[in-house]
XYZ file of C-alpha atoms in Angstrom:
204
model
C -15.945 -1.602 11.244
C -16.685 1.320 10.087
C -18.220 4.086 12.990
C -20.805 6.607 12.271
C -19.080 9.190 13.865
C -15.996 9.299 11.409
C -15.045 12.271 9.696
C -15.108 12.096 6.066
C -11.362 12.159 4.814
C -9.237 10.306 1.906
C -8.618 7.126 3.557
C -10.128 4.735 0.972
C -6.555 3.914 0.373
C -5.905 2.822 3.719
C -9.286 0.186 3.331
C -7.600 -0.683 -0.046
C -4.316 -1.536 1.716
C -5.531 -3.224 4.631
C -7.539 -5.701 2.563
C -4.630 -6.286 0.501
C -2.897 -7.159 3.478
C -5.604 -9.504 4.386
C -7.131 -6.893 6.986
C -9.947 -4.873 8.070
C -10.224 -1.584 6.402
C -12.306 1.527 4.683
C -14.006 4.369 6.012
C -16.790 6.625 4.998
C -19.551 8.507 6.926
C -23.296 9.555 6.608
C -22.322 12.614 8.280
C -19.622 15.267 8.377
C -18.827 15.551 12.186
C -15.507 13.885 13.653
C -14.831 12.084 16.903
C -13.255 13.952 19.761
C -9.953 11.718 19.523
C -9.819 12.114 15.201
C -10.797 15.885 16.084
C -7.828 16.667 18.458
C -5.452 14.773 16.734
C -5.908 16.430 13.247
C -7.872 15.338 10.015
C -4.733 13.486 8.756
C -5.101 10.760 11.701
C -7.066 7.410 11.512
C -7.656 6.198 14.927
C -7.521 2.211 14.460
C -8.751 0.045 17.434
C -6.796 -3.092 17.290
C -5.704 -6.292 19.235
C -2.330 -5.243 21.133
C 0.897 -6.847 21.528
C 2.502 -8.457 18.863
C -0.420 -8.393 16.557
C -0.099 -4.731 16.064
C 3.658 -4.813 15.879
C 3.134 -6.875 12.448
C -0.080 -4.875 11.721
C 2.471 -1.631 11.863
C 5.103 -3.215 10.153
C 3.388 -4.493 6.994
C 0.006 -2.194 6.686
C 0.907 1.105 8.618
C 4.216 2.319 7.639
C 3.457 1.463 4.114
C 0.147 3.590 4.012
C 1.196 6.740 6.299
C 4.583 6.777 3.659
C 1.961 6.774 0.945
C -0.484 8.901 2.223
C 0.810 11.053 5.001
C -1.897 10.217 7.241
C -0.879 9.099 10.597
C -2.282 5.897 12.091
C -2.877 5.553 15.724
C -3.479 2.246 17.330
C -5.905 1.876 20.255
C -5.354 -1.929 21.778
C -7.543 -0.894 24.517
C -10.535 -0.661 22.186
C -13.422 -3.718 23.135
C -16.936 -3.929 22.848
C -17.562 -2.845 26.642
C -15.686 0.662 25.346
C -17.828 0.560 22.340
C -20.819 0.175 24.149
C -19.914 2.986 26.504
C -19.248 5.355 23.601
C -22.293 4.757 21.951
C -22.430 7.060 18.538
C -19.228 9.043 19.789
C -16.588 6.562 19.554
C -12.599 7.164 19.999
C -11.378 5.263 16.634
C -12.499 5.418 13.342
C -12.189 1.687 12.443
C -11.766 -1.420 14.512
C -10.390 -4.783 14.507
C -13.308 -6.879 16.089
C -14.300 -10.838 16.661
C -17.413 -11.611 15.067
C -19.216 -11.832 18.291
C -18.563 -8.114 19.041
C -19.511 -7.332 15.642
C -22.919 -9.039 16.261
C -23.067 -7.196 19.528
C -22.355 -3.942 17.776
C -24.828 -4.027 14.950
C -27.624 -4.117 17.881
C -25.870 -0.495 19.374
C -26.286 0.848 15.564
C -22.929 2.639 15.761
C -21.350 0.882 12.289
C -21.792 2.322 9.019
C -21.491 -0.179 6.044
C -18.655 -0.604 3.713
C -18.751 0.852 0.222
C -17.438 -2.049 -1.602
C -17.327 -0.226 -4.522
C -14.366 1.357 -3.234
C -12.787 -1.731 -1.849
C -12.169 -3.783 -5.147
C -10.112 -6.165 -3.384
C -13.332 -7.737 -2.020
C -13.827 -9.377 -5.287
C -11.189 -11.712 -4.398
C -12.178 -12.866 -0.946
C -13.501 -15.951 0.333
C -17.329 -16.593 -0.064
C -18.742 -15.611 3.373
C -15.712 -13.137 4.070
C -17.793 -10.062 3.964
C -20.152 -9.293 6.305
C -24.135 -10.626 4.708
C -25.164 -6.932 6.096
C -21.933 -4.985 4.760
C -20.640 -3.978 7.830
C -17.420 -5.335 8.021
C -15.004 -7.645 6.286
C -13.034 -10.989 7.693
C -9.521 -10.235 8.321
C -8.290 -14.140 8.845
C -9.545 -17.871 9.347
C -8.690 -20.481 11.447
C -9.858 -23.706 12.975
C -10.465 -25.200 15.984
C -9.423 -28.586 17.333
C -9.379 -30.902 20.597
C -6.459 -31.150 22.587
C -6.512 -33.694 25.588
C -3.504 -35.195 27.983
C -1.982 -38.548 26.766
C -1.222 -39.516 30.136
C -4.839 -39.003 31.252
C -6.790 -40.219 28.261
C -5.955 -43.167 26.429
C -8.443 -43.542 23.851
C -8.308 -40.366 21.741
C -11.207 -38.366 21.201
C -12.821 -38.514 17.860
C -15.773 -36.032 17.727
C -16.848 -32.820 19.343
C -19.597 -35.149 21.075
C -16.949 -36.690 23.120
C -16.483 -33.568 24.920
C -19.823 -34.739 26.829
C -18.635 -38.072 27.841
C -19.484 -38.885 31.664
C -15.665 -39.860 31.974
C -14.952 -36.269 31.004
C -17.263 -34.759 33.460
C -15.558 -32.153 35.437
C -12.388 -32.101 33.338
C -12.857 -30.179 30.296
C -12.651 -26.437 29.483
C -13.531 -24.608 26.788
C -12.711 -20.863 25.003
C -14.936 -18.145 26.720
C -18.392 -17.791 25.166
C -17.295 -13.535 24.404
C -15.175 -14.676 21.944
C -15.586 -16.161 18.567
C -13.894 -19.789 18.959
C -16.358 -20.018 22.206
C -19.231 -19.354 20.335
C -18.394 -21.710 17.270
C -17.913 -24.437 20.200
C -21.319 -23.410 21.355
C -22.822 -23.541 17.746
C -21.361 -26.937 17.175
C -22.962 -27.899 20.624
C -26.264 -27.179 19.446
C -26.024 -28.672 15.929
C -24.538 -31.937 17.453
C -27.903 -32.124 19.725
C -30.203 -31.209 16.595
C -30.194 -27.324 16.477
C -28.215 -24.276 15.064
C -27.308 -21.164 16.039
C -30.400 -19.602 15.688
C -32.298 -17.732 18.293
C -35.152 -19.912 19.290
C -34.258 -22.944 17.382
């Protein structure tokens, strides 16, 4: 995601590089102000909100080191960035770019802190899967995944064959799903709605 308070800088190369590595990227702003963290570190620094851990290690190795070598722009990764931090900072974010789950993107839209991507400066987007670019132009999907049912074969003899099986009486009190604050939990909720004749639209 791009943040409205980002200083205009020569960082479109980062966007292209991130997209080439199947990661989110891009930058630009409607105003010339810079956020406090970026201003302190200088105009040749980009602060990126990330996931931390092994993800950041791979991100740094596969994307950031090459980008810095080609552009001279330092990239600082902030693994502490989350929607809670985003909401608290409002329109004065401490990062320039951020990797976020789609549920956080939806929440951030309501907070009006994102800038739309200028896809004319991100030519790699034409090579992405249909649906990879957020329909409102605020972000690009960085990864795809699938969900499946996992069960204990020593406890369940008849394997589940449908998401609907989660609601069988014999499984009551023994089913767990991912948190609804994350992408996969939200996807299960949407599937539950569809199985019962609804959809993910509010008020359906």
